[in-house]
Amino acid sequence: MLLAIDCGNTNTVFSVWDGTRFICTMRTCTNHVRTADSYFTWFSTLLDHYQIEPDITEVIISSSVPRVVYNLRVFADRFYDARPLVVGKPDCLLPQNPRVDAGTAIGPDRLVNAAGAFDRHGGDLIVVDFGTATTFDVVDTDGAYIGGVIAPGVNLSLEALHMAAAALPHVDITSPEKVVGTNTVACIQSGIFWGYVGLVREICARIKDERDRKMKIVATGGLAPLFQQSENLFDALESDLTMHGLTVIHQFNKDIIPPHDS
């Protein structure tokens, strides 16, 4: 079985893929000082709790936080005798190489999302990911990542507002009943929610105009359902897009690299 690990700036997700489906998905906060032993203790404890006994033989990692990769490598090697594929490293090949400016560092999660979205929806896509940052990734007709847009994430904007203006409370994001708020919390919620609705619509519209073609908008990330339910901004909603992309990249590498002779 394959263990797919996606390490973002806020959360790290472990999912076990049995070849046809994810049999379990577990989430923890991202912490660059967490050791390989600590990862294993957390992961194996949850597996025992859910009475899952996966036979993990392969591991693939996508990490937006470079400092955690070493301990995740040690975790895979020490406890599962697996040399992990790491997205973004030279030995981890992509179904289509990105077409961006020479020397540009692309977040591995963006490459993974592009691969997963293309596998499910074909080309000419805008992938909107509501993470720590809100990213817009453009996938060409052949599945290549060709660039995108990075905006502050919703929760990051809320936190910055609270930190910079001491008198303003920290609030949860929700779909407001009215645009015009009649108290401080409602005013902030309206500004954030409708501000991001406008941001998503405008950026996607400008990408389509610049590309001069029809494009499907695919959304993922924790807050994507909130915006979809309220405003129907997207053509498709994919809760497991990054994990699916990891399985696509892993399978691509297996198909093109012959196994070593035993």
Short mmCIF file of C-alpha atoms in Angstrom, two decimals:
data_model
loop_
_atom_site.label_atom_id
_atom_site.label_comp_id
_atom_site.label_asym_id
_atom_site.label_seq_id
_atom_site.Cartn_x
_atom_site.Cartn_y
_atom_site.Cartn_z
CA MET A 1 0.00 0.00 0.00
CA LEU A 2 0.99 3.61 -0.53
CA LEU A 3 1.28 6.19 2.23
CA ALA A 4 0.72 9.68 0.78
CA ILE A 5 1.88 12.59 2.95
CA ASP A 6 0.98 16.20 2.25
CA CYS A 7 2.71 18.71 4.52
CA GLY A 8 1.33 22.23 4.31
CA ASN A 9 2.18 25.33 6.28
CA THR A 10 -0.61 24.66 8.80
CA ASN A 11 -1.50 20.95 8.65
CA THR A 12 0.11 17.68 7.64
CA VAL A 13 -2.11 14.95 6.21
CA PHE A 14 -1.35 11.22 6.02
CA SER A 15 -3.53 9.05 3.76
CA VAL A 16 -3.22 5.33 3.03
CA TRP A 17 -4.06 4.30 -0.56
CA ASP A 18 -4.80 0.63 -1.24
CA GLY A 19 -4.73 1.00 -5.01
CA THR A 20 -8.41 1.78 -5.45
CA ARG A 21 -9.35 4.04 -2.53
CA PHE A 22 -8.05 5.85 0.54
CA ILE A 23 -8.70 3.55 3.49
CA CYS A 24 -7.84 6.20 6.08
CA THR A 25 -6.85 9.86 6.30
CA MET A 26 -5.29 11.47 9.37
CA ARG A 27 -4.36 15.09 10.06
CA THR A 28 -1.96 16.77 12.46
CA CYS A 29 -0.49 20.23 12.85
CA THR A 30 2.72 20.91 10.95
CA ASN A 31 5.72 21.13 13.26
CA HIS A 32 9.23 21.22 11.81
CA VAL A 33 10.80 19.90 15.03
CA ARG A 34 8.70 16.72 15.10
CA THR A 35 10.96 13.68 14.90
CA ALA A 36 10.52 10.49 12.89
CA ASP A 37 9.75 8.61 16.11
CA SER A 38 7.09 11.16 17.01
CA TYR A 39 5.44 10.80 13.60
CA PHE A 40 5.35 7.04 14.00
CA THR A 41 3.94 7.17 17.53
CA TRP A 42 1.11 9.47 16.41
CA PHE A 43 0.39 7.56 13.20
CA SER A 44 0.54 4.04 14.64
CA THR A 45 -1.60 5.02 17.63
CA LEU A 46 -4.38 6.25 15.36
CA LEU A 47 -4.11 3.16 13.16
CA ASP A 48 -4.55 1.00 16.26
CA HIS A 49 -7.48 3.11 17.43
CA TYR A 50 -9.32 2.65 14.14
CA GLN A 51 -8.23 -1.01 13.95
CA ILE A 52 -6.49 -0.51 10.62
CA GLU A 53 -3.48 -2.65 9.70
CA PRO A 54 -2.19 -1.36 6.35
CA ASP A 55 0.75 -3.05 4.66
CA ILE A 56 2.63 0.11 3.72
CA THR A 57 5.43 -0.54 1.24
CA GLU A 58 5.71 2.82 -0.55
CA VAL A 59 5.65 6.48 0.48
CA ILE A 60 5.29 9.74 -1.43
CA ILE A 61 5.69 13.19 0.15
CA SER A 62 4.66 16.68 -0.89
CA SER A 63 5.87 19.40 1.45
CA SER A 64 5.56 23.18 1.35
CA VAL A 65 7.76 23.26 4.47
CA PRO A 66 11.27 22.08 3.48
CA ARG A 67 12.46 21.61 7.06
CA VAL A 68 10.07 18.72 7.74
CA VAL A 69 11.15 16.60 4.77
CA TYR A 70 14.23 15.09 6.42
CA ASN A 71 12.32 13.64 9.39
CA LEU A 72 9.55 12.38 7.10
CA ARG A 73 12.20 10.61 5.01
CA VAL A 74 13.63 9.03 8.15
CA PHE A 75 10.11 8.03 9.25
CA ALA A 76 9.47 6.25 5.92
CA ASP A 77 12.84 4.52 5.86
CA ARG A 78 13.04 3.52 9.53
CA PHE A 79 9.52 2.22 10.05
CA TYR A 80 8.41 1.09 6.58
CA ASP A 81 11.73 0.35 4.88
CA ALA A 82 10.63 2.64 2.05
CA ARG A 83 12.62 5.25 0.15
CA PRO A 84 10.00 7.94 -0.36
CA LEU A 85 9.38 9.90 -3.51
CA VAL A 86 9.49 13.62 -2.74
CA VAL A 87 7.63 15.90 -5.14
CA GLY A 88 9.94 18.60 -6.43
CA LYS A 89 13.09 16.49 -6.17
CA PRO A 90 14.86 15.43 -9.40
CA ASP A 91 14.07 11.72 -8.95
CA CYS A 92 10.31 12.38 -8.70
CA LEU A 93 9.10 12.89 -12.26
CA LEU A 94 5.87 14.67 -13.20
CA PRO A 95 3.38 13.60 -15.87
CA GLN A 96 4.01 16.99 -17.51
CA ASN A 97 6.85 19.35 -16.71
CA PRO A 98 5.76 22.85 -15.65
CA ARG A 99 6.21 25.71 -18.10
CA VAL A 100 7.25 28.73 -16.04
CA ASP A 101 10.19 31.14 -15.89
CA ALA A 102 13.57 29.43 -15.59
CA GLY A 103 14.69 29.06 -11.99
CA THR A 104 11.21 29.52 -10.56
CA ALA A 105 10.52 27.46 -7.42
CA ILE A 106 6.99 26.06 -7.57
CA GLY A 107 5.27 24.85 -4.42
CA PRO A 108 5.02 21.05 -4.56
CA ASP A 109 1.36 21.23 -3.52
CA ARG A 110 0.60 23.26 -6.64
CA LEU A 111 2.26 20.69 -8.89
CA VAL A 112 0.36 17.91 -7.14
CA ASN A 113 -2.97 19.72 -7.46
CA ALA A 114 -2.34 20.25 -11.16
CA ALA A 115 -1.65 16.55 -11.68
CA GLY A 116 -4.70 15.47 -9.69
CA ALA A 117 -7.05 17.95 -11.35
CA PHE A 118 -5.89 17.07 -14.86
CA ASP A 119 -6.36 13.36 -14.16
CA ARG A 120 -9.99 13.95 -13.14
CA HIS A 121 -11.03 16.86 -15.34
CA GLY A 122 -8.66 17.14 -18.29
CA GLY A 123 -6.91 20.36 -19.27
CA ASP A 124 -7.70 24.07 -19.37
CA LEU A 125 -8.31 24.34 -15.63
CA ILE A 126 -8.09 26.89 -12.87
CA VAL A 127 -7.44 25.12 -9.56
CA VAL A 128 -8.38 27.24 -6.53
CA ASP A 129 -6.90 25.97 -3.27
CA PHE A 130 -8.08 27.52 0.01
CA GLY A 131 -5.10 26.88 2.24
CA THR A 132 -2.84 29.09 4.33
CA ALA A 133 -2.61 31.04 1.08
CA THR A 134 -5.39 31.10 -1.50
CA THR A 135 -3.76 29.92 -4.72
CA PHE A 136 -4.98 29.86 -8.31
CA ASP A 137 -3.14 27.35 -10.49
CA VAL A 138 -3.53 27.26 -14.26
CA VAL A 139 -3.36 23.86 -15.96
CA ASP A 140 -2.79 23.84 -19.71
CA THR A 141 -4.50 21.62 -22.27
CA ASP A 142 -1.86 18.89 -21.88
CA GLY A 143 -1.86 18.97 -18.07
CA ALA A 144 1.21 21.14 -17.55
CA TYR A 145 1.28 23.69 -14.76
CA ILE A 146 1.86 27.06 -16.45
CA GLY A 147 1.61 29.55 -13.59
CA GLY A 148 -0.95 31.10 -11.32
CA VAL A 149 -1.80 33.58 -8.62
CA ILE A 150 -1.09 33.67 -4.87
CA ALA A 151 -3.30 35.67 -2.49
CA PRO A 152 -3.41 35.72 1.33
CA GLY A 153 -5.52 32.91 2.77
CA VAL A 154 -8.87 33.62 4.37
CA ASN A 155 -7.82 32.70 7.91
CA LEU A 156 -4.49 34.45 7.44
CA SER A 157 -6.34 37.65 6.53
CA LEU A 158 -8.57 37.34 9.58
CA GLU A 159 -5.57 36.78 11.83
CA ALA A 160 -3.68 39.74 10.35
CA LEU A 161 -6.71 41.99 10.85
CA HIS A 162 -7.00 40.92 14.47
CA MET A 163 -3.26 41.34 15.11
CA ALA A 164 -2.98 44.76 13.47
CA ALA A 165 -6.11 46.25 15.01
CA ALA A 166 -6.26 45.39 18.71
CA ALA A 167 -9.83 46.60 19.07
CA LEU A 168 -11.12 44.16 16.43
CA PRO A 169 -12.03 40.65 17.64
CA HIS A 170 -10.96 37.41 16.02
CA VAL A 171 -14.00 35.93 14.27
CA ASP A 172 -14.87 32.75 12.40
CA ILE A 173 -15.54 32.94 8.68
CA THR A 174 -19.13 32.26 7.69
CA SER A 175 -21.65 33.25 5.04
CA PRO A 176 -23.29 36.44 6.39
CA GLU A 177 -27.03 36.96 6.19
CA LYS A 178 -26.59 40.54 4.97
CA VAL A 179 -23.83 42.51 3.29
CA VAL A 180 -24.16 45.47 5.66
CA GLY A 181 -23.21 44.38 9.16
CA THR A 182 -24.83 45.97 12.19
CA ASN A 183 -22.15 44.93 14.69
CA THR A 184 -18.37 44.55 14.55
CA VAL A 185 -18.32 40.78 14.10
CA ALA A 186 -20.89 40.90 11.29
CA CYS A 187 -18.97 43.70 9.58
CA ILE A 188 -15.74 41.69 9.61
CA GLN A 189 -17.47 38.50 8.43
CA SER A 190 -19.11 40.36 5.57
CA GLY A 191 -15.87 42.02 4.52
CA ILE A 192 -13.92 38.77 4.52
CA PHE A 193 -16.61 36.60 2.91
CA TRP A 194 -17.72 38.98 0.15
CA GLY A 195 -14.17 40.18 -0.33
CA TYR A 196 -13.03 36.65 -1.13
CA VAL A 197 -16.07 35.97 -3.32
CA GLY A 198 -15.08 39.04 -5.34
CA LEU A 199 -11.41 38.03 -5.34
CA VAL A 200 -12.17 34.53 -6.67
CA ARG A 201 -14.60 35.76 -9.33
CA GLU A 202 -12.35 38.55 -10.56
CA ILE A 203 -9.13 36.55 -10.69
CA CYS A 204 -10.79 33.61 -12.45
CA ALA A 205 -12.48 35.95 -14.93
CA ARG A 206 -9.18 37.68 -15.72
CA ILE A 207 -7.37 34.35 -16.17
CA LYS A 208 -10.05 33.24 -18.63
CA ASP A 209 -9.83 36.53 -20.51
CA GLU A 210 -6.05 36.32 -20.68
CA ARG A 211 -6.16 32.71 -21.87
CA ASP A 212 -9.07 33.49 -24.22
CA ARG A 213 -10.72 30.09 -23.84
CA LYS A 214 -13.25 28.21 -21.76
CA MET A 215 -11.78 26.94 -18.51
CA LYS A 216 -13.18 24.78 -15.75
CA ILE A 217 -12.72 26.01 -12.18
CA VAL A 218 -11.87 23.27 -9.66
CA ALA A 219 -11.72 24.10 -5.95
CA THR A 220 -10.14 22.34 -3.00
CA GLY A 221 -9.17 23.19 0.58
CA GLY A 222 -11.03 23.51 3.85
CA LEU A 223 -13.11 26.60 3.07
CA ALA A 224 -13.99 25.71 -0.53
CA PRO A 225 -17.36 24.12 0.43
CA LEU A 226 -18.44 27.28 2.26
CA PHE A 227 -17.97 29.44 -0.82
CA GLN A 228 -19.44 26.82 -3.13
CA GLN A 229 -22.59 26.33 -1.05
CA SER A 230 -23.20 30.05 -0.79
CA GLU A 231 -22.19 31.33 -4.21
CA ASN A 232 -21.64 28.34 -6.53
CA LEU A 233 -18.31 29.75 -7.68
CA PHE A 234 -16.80 26.53 -8.97
CA ASP A 235 -17.47 23.90 -11.61
CA ALA A 236 -16.19 21.11 -9.36
CA LEU A 237 -15.30 20.64 -5.70
CA GLU A 238 -12.56 18.13 -4.81
CA SER A 239 -11.92 17.54 -1.12
CA ASP A 240 -9.10 15.03 -1.74
CA LEU A 241 -7.46 16.66 -4.76
CA THR A 242 -3.95 16.88 -3.33
CA MET A 243 -3.98 13.29 -2.11
CA HIS A 244 -5.32 12.11 -5.46
CA GLY A 245 -2.56 14.04 -7.20
CA LEU A 246 0.03 12.26 -5.08
CA THR A 247 -1.30 8.86 -6.19
CA VAL A 248 -1.23 10.03 -9.83
CA ILE A 249 2.41 11.14 -9.58
CA HIS A 250 3.39 7.98 -7.71
CA GLN A 251 1.78 5.75 -10.33
CA PHE A 252 3.42 7.74 -13.14
CA ASN A 253 6.85 7.13 -11.60
CA LYS A 254 6.11 3.42 -11.14
CA ASP A 255 5.01 3.09 -14.75
CA ILE A 256 8.08 4.71 -16.28
CA ILE A 257 10.79 3.45 -13.91
CA PRO A 258 11.27 -0.33 -14.04
CA PRO A 259 11.65 -2.11 -10.68
CA HIS A 260 15.16 -3.07 -9.57
CA ASP A 261 16.11 -6.68 -10.03
CA SER A 262 16.02 -8.56 -6.76
#
